[in-house]
Short mmCIF file of C-alpha atoms and ligand atoms in Angstrom, two decimals:
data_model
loop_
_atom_site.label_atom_id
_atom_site.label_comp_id
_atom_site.label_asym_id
_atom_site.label_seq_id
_atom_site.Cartn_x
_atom_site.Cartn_y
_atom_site.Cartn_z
CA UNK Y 191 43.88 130.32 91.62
CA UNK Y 192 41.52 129.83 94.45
CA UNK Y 193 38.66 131.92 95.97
CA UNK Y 194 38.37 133.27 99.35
CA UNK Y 195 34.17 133.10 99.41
CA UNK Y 196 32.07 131.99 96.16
CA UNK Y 197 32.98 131.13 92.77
CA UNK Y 198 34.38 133.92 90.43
CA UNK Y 199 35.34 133.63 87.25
CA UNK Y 200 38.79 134.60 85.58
CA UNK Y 201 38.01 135.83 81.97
CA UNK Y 202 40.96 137.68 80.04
CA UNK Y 203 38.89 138.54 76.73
CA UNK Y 204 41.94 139.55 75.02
CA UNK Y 205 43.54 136.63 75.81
CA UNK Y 206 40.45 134.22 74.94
CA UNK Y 207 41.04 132.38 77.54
CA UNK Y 208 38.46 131.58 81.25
CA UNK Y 209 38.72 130.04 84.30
CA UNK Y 210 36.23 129.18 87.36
CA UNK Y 211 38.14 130.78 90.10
CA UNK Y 212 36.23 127.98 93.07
CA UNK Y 213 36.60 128.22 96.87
CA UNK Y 214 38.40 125.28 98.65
CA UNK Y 215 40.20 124.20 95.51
CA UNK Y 216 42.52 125.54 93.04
CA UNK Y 217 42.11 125.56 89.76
CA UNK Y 218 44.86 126.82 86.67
CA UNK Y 219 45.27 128.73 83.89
CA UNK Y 220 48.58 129.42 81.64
CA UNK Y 221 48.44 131.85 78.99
CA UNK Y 222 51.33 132.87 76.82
CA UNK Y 223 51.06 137.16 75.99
CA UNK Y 224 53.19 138.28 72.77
CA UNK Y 225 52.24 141.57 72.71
CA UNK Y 226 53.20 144.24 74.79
CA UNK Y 227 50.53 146.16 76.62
CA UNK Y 228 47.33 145.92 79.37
CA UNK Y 229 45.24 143.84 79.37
CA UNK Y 230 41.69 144.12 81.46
CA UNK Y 231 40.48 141.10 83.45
CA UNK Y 232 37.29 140.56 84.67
CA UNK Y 233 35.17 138.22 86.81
CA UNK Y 234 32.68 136.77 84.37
CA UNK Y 235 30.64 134.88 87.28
CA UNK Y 236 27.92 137.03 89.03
CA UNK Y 237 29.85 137.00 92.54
CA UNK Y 238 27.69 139.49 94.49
CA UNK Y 239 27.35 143.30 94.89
CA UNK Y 240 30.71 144.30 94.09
CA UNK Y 241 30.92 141.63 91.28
CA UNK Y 242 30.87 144.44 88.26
CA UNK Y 243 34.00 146.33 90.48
CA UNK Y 244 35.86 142.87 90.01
CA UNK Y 245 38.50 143.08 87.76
CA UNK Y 246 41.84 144.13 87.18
CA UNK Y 247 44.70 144.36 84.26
CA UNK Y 248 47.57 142.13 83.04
CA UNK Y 249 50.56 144.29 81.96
CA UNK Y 250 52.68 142.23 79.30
CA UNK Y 251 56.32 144.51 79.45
CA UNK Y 252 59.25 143.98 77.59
CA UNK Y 253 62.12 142.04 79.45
CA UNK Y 254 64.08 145.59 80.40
CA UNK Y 255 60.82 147.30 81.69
CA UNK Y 256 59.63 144.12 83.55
CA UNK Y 257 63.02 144.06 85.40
CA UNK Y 258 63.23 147.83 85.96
CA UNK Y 259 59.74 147.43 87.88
CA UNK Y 260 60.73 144.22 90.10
CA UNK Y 261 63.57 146.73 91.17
CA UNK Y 262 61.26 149.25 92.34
CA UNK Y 263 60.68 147.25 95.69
CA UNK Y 264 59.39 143.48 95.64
CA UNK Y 265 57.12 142.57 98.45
CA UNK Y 266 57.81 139.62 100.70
CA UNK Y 267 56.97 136.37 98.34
CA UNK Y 268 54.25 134.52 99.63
CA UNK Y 269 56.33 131.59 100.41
CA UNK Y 270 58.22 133.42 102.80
CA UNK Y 271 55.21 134.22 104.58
CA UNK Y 272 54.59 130.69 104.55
CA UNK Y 273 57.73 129.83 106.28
CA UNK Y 274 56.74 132.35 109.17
CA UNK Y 275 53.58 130.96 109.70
CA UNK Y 276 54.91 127.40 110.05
CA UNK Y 277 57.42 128.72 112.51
CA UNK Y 278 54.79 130.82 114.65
CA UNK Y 279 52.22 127.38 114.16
CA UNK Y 280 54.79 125.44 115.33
CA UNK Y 281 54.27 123.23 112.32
CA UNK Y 282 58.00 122.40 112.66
CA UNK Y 283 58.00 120.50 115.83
CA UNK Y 284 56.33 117.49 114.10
CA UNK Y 285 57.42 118.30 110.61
CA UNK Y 286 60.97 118.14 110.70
CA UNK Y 287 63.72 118.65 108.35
CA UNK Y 288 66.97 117.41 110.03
CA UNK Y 289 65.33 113.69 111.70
CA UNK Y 290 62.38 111.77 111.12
CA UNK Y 291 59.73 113.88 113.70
CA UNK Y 292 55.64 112.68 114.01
CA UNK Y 293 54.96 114.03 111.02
CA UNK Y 294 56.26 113.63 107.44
CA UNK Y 295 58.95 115.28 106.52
CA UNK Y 296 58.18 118.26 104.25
CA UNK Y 297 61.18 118.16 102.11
CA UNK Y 298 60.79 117.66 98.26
CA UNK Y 299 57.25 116.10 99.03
CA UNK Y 300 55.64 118.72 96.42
CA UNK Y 301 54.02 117.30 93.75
CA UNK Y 302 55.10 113.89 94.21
CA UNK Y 303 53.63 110.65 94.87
CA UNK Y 304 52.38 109.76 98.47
CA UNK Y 305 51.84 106.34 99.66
CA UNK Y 306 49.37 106.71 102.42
CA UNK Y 307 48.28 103.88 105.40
CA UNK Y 308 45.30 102.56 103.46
CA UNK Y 309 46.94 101.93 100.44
CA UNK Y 310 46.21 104.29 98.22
CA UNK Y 311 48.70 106.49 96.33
CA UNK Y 312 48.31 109.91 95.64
CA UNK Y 313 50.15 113.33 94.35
CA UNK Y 314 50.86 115.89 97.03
CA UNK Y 315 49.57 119.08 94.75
CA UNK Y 316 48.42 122.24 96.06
CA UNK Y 317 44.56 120.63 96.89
CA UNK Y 318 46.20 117.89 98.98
CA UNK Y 319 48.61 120.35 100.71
CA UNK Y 320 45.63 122.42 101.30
CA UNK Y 321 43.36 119.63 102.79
CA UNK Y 322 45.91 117.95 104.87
CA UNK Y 323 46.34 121.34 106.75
CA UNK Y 324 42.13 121.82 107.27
CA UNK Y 325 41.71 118.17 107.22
CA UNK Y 326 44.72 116.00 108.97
CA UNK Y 327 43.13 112.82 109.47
CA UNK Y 328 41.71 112.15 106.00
CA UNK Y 329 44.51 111.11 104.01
CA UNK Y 330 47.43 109.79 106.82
CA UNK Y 331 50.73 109.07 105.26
CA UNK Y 332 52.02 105.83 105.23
CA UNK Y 333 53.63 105.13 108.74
CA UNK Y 334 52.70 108.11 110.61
CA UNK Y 335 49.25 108.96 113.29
CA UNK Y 336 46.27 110.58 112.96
CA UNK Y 337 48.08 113.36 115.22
CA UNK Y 338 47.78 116.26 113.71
CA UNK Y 339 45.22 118.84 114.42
CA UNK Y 340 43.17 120.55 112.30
CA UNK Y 341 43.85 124.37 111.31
CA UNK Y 342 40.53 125.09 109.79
CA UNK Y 343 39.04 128.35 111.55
CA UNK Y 344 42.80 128.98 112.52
CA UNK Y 345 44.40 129.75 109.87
CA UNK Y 346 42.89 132.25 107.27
CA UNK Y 347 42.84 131.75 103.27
CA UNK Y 348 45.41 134.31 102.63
CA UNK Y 349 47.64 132.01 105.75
CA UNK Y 350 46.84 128.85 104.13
CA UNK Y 351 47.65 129.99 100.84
CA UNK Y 352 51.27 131.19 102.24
CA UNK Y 353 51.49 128.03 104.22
CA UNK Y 354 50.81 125.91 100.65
CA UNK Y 355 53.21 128.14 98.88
CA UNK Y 356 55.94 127.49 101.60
CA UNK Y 357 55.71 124.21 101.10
CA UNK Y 358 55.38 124.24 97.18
CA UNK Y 359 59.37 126.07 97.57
CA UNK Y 360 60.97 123.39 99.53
CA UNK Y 361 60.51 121.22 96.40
CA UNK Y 362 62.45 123.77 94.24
CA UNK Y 363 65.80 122.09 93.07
CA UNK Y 364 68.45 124.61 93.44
CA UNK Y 365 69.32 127.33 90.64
CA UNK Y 366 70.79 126.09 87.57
CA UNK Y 367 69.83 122.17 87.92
CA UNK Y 368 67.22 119.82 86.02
CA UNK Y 369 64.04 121.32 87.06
CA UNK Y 370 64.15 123.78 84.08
CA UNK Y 371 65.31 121.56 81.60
CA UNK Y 372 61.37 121.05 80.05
CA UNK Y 373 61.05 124.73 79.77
CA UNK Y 374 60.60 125.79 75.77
CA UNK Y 375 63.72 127.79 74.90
CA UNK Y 376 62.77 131.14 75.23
CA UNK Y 377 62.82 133.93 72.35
CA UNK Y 378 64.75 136.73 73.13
CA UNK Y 379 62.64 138.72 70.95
CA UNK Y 380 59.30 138.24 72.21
CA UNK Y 381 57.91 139.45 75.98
CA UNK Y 382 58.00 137.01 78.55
CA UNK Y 383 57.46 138.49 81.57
CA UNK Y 384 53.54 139.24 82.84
CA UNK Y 385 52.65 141.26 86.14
CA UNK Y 386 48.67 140.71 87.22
CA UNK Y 387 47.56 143.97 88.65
CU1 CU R 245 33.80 137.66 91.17
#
């Protein structure tokens, strides 16, 4: 989650569970709904005028209903946004995927250890995706320039969210291998499908 202006707060009561909701940085929250049914949400951190209009519901369906209303007409997933934006940005021309460009290559770089020029090592997550987009030159990758520009005041929150997502995808493995292999076995009997409204 991540904010577009001040700090909100996610608060499902139902669900006991809260979350600052923070601007420049994402924060998470998993919850695990049994029951079928809505559930209100609401923004427990005084946010501004409309701050008591802030809310929304979380509709827990069982399996058949949940797929009978992705049918109805999905809307373009974020990440695919995000891979028109890096096209129209031109992110591509340094950030290639068939040769080594100026730029790292994007590739299976999600959530995995970076070793950068000074030294350091750290996790390419969804707040150092985000930052190295609004903030090129403050954590360079090991072997590459301080060449990339900086997209802050270019690209909007919704765009950099899209642009983090895209990226986020290109670390999926392909359907069917290891990356769900950590996954609890699921009960056929219980929901497991949640739509935020
Ligand atoms: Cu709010």
């Amino acid at each position: 989650m991540t904010s577009q202006d001040v700090i909100h707060s996610f608060f499902v009561p139902a669900f006991r569970i809260k979350q600052d909701v923070l601007p420049g940085r994402y924060t998470t929250l998993w919850f695990k709904a049994t029951v079928p049914g809505r559930y209100h949400l609401f923004c427990a951190e005084y946010c501004g005028t409309n701050h008591s209009g802030m809310g929304g519901d979380i509709v827990v369906m069982e399996p058949q209903d949940y797929a009978q209303w992705m049918a109805g007409g999905p809307s373009a997933p974020l990440q695919e946004t995000g891979k028109q934006l890096f096209v129209q940005l031109g992110c591509g021309t340094c950030h290639r995927f068939d040769v080594q460009g100026r730029g790292p290559n994007l590739t299976a770089i999600y959530n995995k250890p970076v070793l950068l020029e000074d030294g350091r090592t750290v996790i390419a997550d969804e707040n150092y995706v985000r930052e190295s987009i609004l903030n090129p030159t403050a954590k360079i990758v090991s072997g590459f320039k301080p060449v990339m520009p900086t997209f802050q005041g270019i690209v909007s929150d919704e765009q950099l969210n899209a642009l983090v997502a895209y990226v986020k995808s290109l670390a999926q493995p392909p359907p069917g291998t290891a990356g769900l292999q950590n996954q609890p076995a699921a009960s056929p009997a219980e929901p497991q499908n949640v739509q935020v409204q």
